Amino acid sequence: MDKVGKRYAAGTISLQGGSGGILAMCSCRDFMEVYKKDKTFRVETPESIDPDELDLDMGFTVKEIKGVGCANQIIARLMVQSNDAMRIMAVDEDKKILVMSSLCECKDLMISCEKIYNEIKNSNDEAFKILSSQKYGRVINP
């Protein structure tokens, strides 16, 4: 018996925005990440979102992560280079996907840390500007 529903039919996705074309793609356990220079797209299949097949018309989903793509050192070094290295290694495909999934979790945490660092750095830079502009430079007047 053939299964009927959008989730079982061929489909297409469109990855709009970001600079230039697709530079890299990394398969993880339940999704694939597609990287442009300044944007990441996380593509999820109906099977990973709805494994019990409750919604027969569920299609692929694409989540955009703006401002973070291959130009970011974390993604370039941790994901793209690791993915390239894994391709040439004589390792079982399931193990490669497991490693890339673990690296993706690390990448997400590192990107969060980078955002917090940038917020703290910007705040610190502002405070330094205020202190530097004052005559005595040791006290900030609230």
mmCIF file of C-alpha atoms in Angstrom:
data_model
loop_
_atom_site.group_PDB
_atom_site.id
_atom_site.type_symbol
_atom_site.label_atom_id
_atom_site.label_comp_id
_atom_site.label_asym_id
_atom_site.label_seq_id
_atom_site.Cartn_x
_atom_site.Cartn_y
_atom_site.Cartn_z
ATOM 1 C CA MET A 1 0.000 0.000 0.000
ATOM 2 C CA ASP A 2 1.404 3.359 -1.050
ATOM 3 C CA LYS A 3 1.459 6.070 1.560
ATOM 4 C CA VAL A 4 -0.366 9.248 0.614
ATOM 5 C CA GLY A 5 0.498 12.706 1.868
ATOM 6 C CA LYS A 6 2.788 15.652 1.298
ATOM 7 C CA ARG A 7 5.490 14.153 3.536
ATOM 8 C CA TYR A 8 5.922 11.176 1.183
ATOM 9 C CA ALA A 9 6.094 13.185 -2.041
ATOM 10 C CA ALA A 10 9.168 14.741 -3.609
ATOM 11 C CA GLY A 11 9.650 18.324 -2.571
ATOM 12 C CA THR A 12 11.858 21.342 -2.898
ATOM 13 C CA ILE A 13 13.127 23.922 -0.470
ATOM 14 C CA SER A 14 14.295 27.441 -1.154
ATOM 15 C CA LEU A 15 17.064 29.020 0.889
ATOM 16 C CA GLN A 16 16.600 32.761 0.438
ATOM 17 C CA GLY A 17 18.833 35.490 1.786
ATOM 18 C CA GLY A 18 22.387 35.654 2.896
ATOM 19 C CA SER A 19 25.413 36.554 0.813
ATOM 20 C CA GLY A 20 26.255 34.450 -2.200
ATOM 21 C CA GLY A 21 25.544 30.812 -2.750
ATOM 22 C CA ILE A 22 25.733 27.713 -0.585
ATOM 23 C CA LEU A 23 29.299 27.155 0.641
ATOM 24 C CA ALA A 24 28.904 24.024 2.764
ATOM 25 C CA MET A 25 26.390 21.490 4.071
ATOM 26 C CA CYS A 26 26.738 19.305 7.176
ATOM 27 C CA SER A 27 24.500 16.353 8.008
ATOM 28 C CA CYS A 28 23.689 15.872 11.655
ATOM 29 C CA ARG A 29 21.492 13.273 13.331
ATOM 30 C CA ASP A 30 18.054 14.843 12.876
ATOM 31 C CA PHE A 31 18.765 17.710 10.494
ATOM 32 C CA MET A 32 21.164 19.181 7.999
ATOM 33 C CA GLU A 33 22.790 22.588 8.243
ATOM 34 C CA VAL A 34 23.400 24.561 5.073
ATOM 35 C CA TYR A 35 25.873 27.438 5.234
ATOM 36 C CA LYS A 36 26.186 30.614 3.249
ATOM 37 C CA LYS A 37 28.780 33.273 4.064
ATOM 38 C CA ASP A 38 26.627 35.060 6.636
ATOM 39 C CA LYS A 39 23.660 32.779 7.236
ATOM 40 C CA THR A 40 22.899 29.250 8.389
ATOM 41 C CA PHE A 41 19.826 27.247 7.440
ATOM 42 C CA ARG A 42 18.770 24.245 9.523
ATOM 43 C CA VAL A 43 16.736 21.865 7.361
ATOM 44 C CA GLU A 44 14.578 19.276 9.118
ATOM 45 C CA THR A 45 12.717 16.398 7.506
ATOM 46 C CA PRO A 46 9.151 15.371 8.363
ATOM 47 C CA GLU A 47 10.569 12.152 9.874
ATOM 48 C CA SER A 48 12.683 14.067 12.397
ATOM 49 C CA ILE A 49 9.886 16.475 13.353
ATOM 50 C CA ASP A 50 7.016 13.968 13.380
ATOM 51 C CA PRO A 51 8.464 10.441 13.683
ATOM 52 C CA ASP A 52 5.057 8.951 14.534
ATOM 53 C CA GLU A 53 3.670 10.169 11.185
ATOM 54 C CA LEU A 54 0.692 11.921 12.772
ATOM 55 C CA ASP A 55 0.638 14.731 10.193
ATOM 56 C CA LEU A 56 0.588 13.236 6.687
ATOM 57 C CA ASP A 57 0.908 16.671 5.071
ATOM 58 C CA MET A 58 3.964 17.783 7.028
ATOM 59 C CA GLY A 59 6.767 18.987 4.804
ATOM 60 C CA PHE A 60 10.383 19.948 5.322
ATOM 61 C CA THR A 61 11.073 22.917 7.572
ATOM 62 C CA VAL A 62 13.867 25.442 7.260
ATOM 63 C CA LYS A 63 15.002 27.536 10.216
ATOM 64 C CA GLU A 64 17.215 30.531 9.489
ATOM 65 C CA ILE A 65 20.051 31.606 11.735
ATOM 66 C CA LYS A 66 20.932 35.109 10.582
ATOM 67 C CA GLY A 67 24.334 36.690 10.873
ATOM 68 C CA VAL A 68 26.187 33.431 11.446
ATOM 69 C CA GLY A 69 27.577 31.503 8.489
ATOM 70 C CA CYS A 70 30.865 30.262 7.072
ATOM 71 C CA ALA A 71 32.494 33.649 7.696
ATOM 72 C CA ASN A 72 32.203 32.934 11.435
ATOM 73 C CA GLN A 73 35.370 31.243 12.718
ATOM 74 C CA ILE A 74 33.441 28.824 14.914
ATOM 75 C CA ILE A 75 31.415 27.479 12.002
ATOM 76 C CA ALA A 76 34.361 27.504 9.602
ATOM 77 C CA ARG A 77 36.696 25.618 11.929
ATOM 78 C CA LEU A 78 34.361 23.412 13.930
ATOM 79 C CA MET A 79 31.759 22.453 11.354
ATOM 80 C CA VAL A 80 33.060 22.960 7.819
ATOM 81 C CA GLN A 81 36.627 21.781 8.358
ATOM 82 C CA SER A 82 35.526 18.873 10.538
ATOM 83 C CA ASN A 83 32.941 17.852 7.943
ATOM 84 C CA ASP A 84 35.591 17.946 5.213
ATOM 85 C CA ALA A 85 37.948 15.849 7.351
ATOM 86 C CA MET A 86 35.225 13.319 8.163
ATOM 87 C CA ARG A 87 34.500 12.805 4.455
ATOM 88 C CA ILE A 88 37.990 11.450 3.775
ATOM 89 C CA MET A 89 38.206 9.277 6.874
ATOM 90 C CA ALA A 90 37.482 5.559 6.680
ATOM 91 C CA VAL A 91 34.776 5.673 9.339
ATOM 92 C CA ASP A 92 31.260 4.256 9.309
ATOM 93 C CA GLU A 93 28.687 6.800 8.054
ATOM 94 C CA ASP A 94 26.595 6.494 11.242
ATOM 95 C CA LYS A 95 29.658 7.375 13.330
ATOM 96 C CA LYS A 96 30.393 10.384 11.132
ATOM 97 C CA ILE A 97 26.852 11.665 11.630
ATOM 98 C CA LEU A 98 27.121 11.088 15.387
ATOM 99 C CA VAL A 99 30.401 13.053 15.519
ATOM 100 C CA MET A 100 28.954 15.898 13.423
ATOM 101 C CA SER A 101 25.856 16.000 15.642
ATOM 102 C CA SER A 102 28.047 16.332 18.726
ATOM 103 C CA LEU A 103 30.120 19.038 17.050
ATOM 104 C CA CYS A 104 26.924 20.864 16.122
ATOM 105 C CA GLU A 105 25.847 20.896 19.774
ATOM 106 C CA CYS A 106 29.259 22.311 20.695
ATOM 107 C CA LYS A 107 28.954 24.882 17.902
ATOM 108 C CA ASP A 108 25.571 26.064 19.179
ATOM 109 C CA LEU A 109 27.002 26.524 22.674
ATOM 110 C CA MET A 110 30.077 28.319 21.355
ATOM 111 C CA ILE A 111 27.936 30.672 19.242
ATOM 112 C CA SER A 112 25.892 31.489 22.369
ATOM 113 C CA CYS A 113 29.115 32.174 24.282
ATOM 114 C CA GLU A 114 30.366 34.374 21.450
ATOM 115 C CA LYS A 115 27.161 36.449 21.547
ATOM 116 C CA ILE A 116 27.479 36.929 25.320
ATOM 117 C CA TYR A 117 31.163 37.836 24.926
ATOM 118 C CA ASN A 118 30.303 40.447 22.281
ATOM 119 C CA GLU A 119 27.631 41.989 24.522
ATOM 120 C CA ILE A 120 30.058 42.204 27.450
ATOM 121 C CA LYS A 121 32.822 43.565 25.207
ATOM 122 C CA ASN A 122 30.545 46.260 23.750
ATOM 123 C CA SER A 123 29.406 47.273 27.225
ATOM 124 C CA ASN A 124 33.012 47.369 28.435
ATOM 125 C CA ASP A 125 34.077 49.450 25.407
ATOM 126 C CA GLU A 126 31.289 51.951 26.110
ATOM 127 C CA ALA A 127 32.333 52.240 29.756
ATOM 128 C CA PHE A 128 35.958 52.737 28.695
ATOM 129 C CA LYS A 129 34.920 55.543 26.300
ATOM 130 C CA ILE A 130 33.049 57.282 29.105
ATOM 131 C CA LEU A 131 35.970 56.915 31.497
ATOM 132 C CA SER A 132 38.459 58.095 28.893
ATOM 133 C CA SER A 133 36.415 61.188 28.075
ATOM 134 C CA GLN A 134 36.247 62.339 31.703
ATOM 135 C CA LYS A 135 38.871 64.643 33.119
ATOM 136 C CA TYR A 136 39.869 62.354 35.958
ATOM 137 C CA GLY A 137 38.931 59.096 34.212
ATOM 138 C CA ARG A 138 38.239 56.921 37.266
ATOM 139 C CA VAL A 139 34.562 57.401 38.043
ATOM 140 C CA ILE A 140 31.429 57.029 35.955
ATOM 141 C CA ASN A 141 28.695 59.440 36.876
ATOM 142 C CA PRO A 142 25.449 57.479 36.739
#
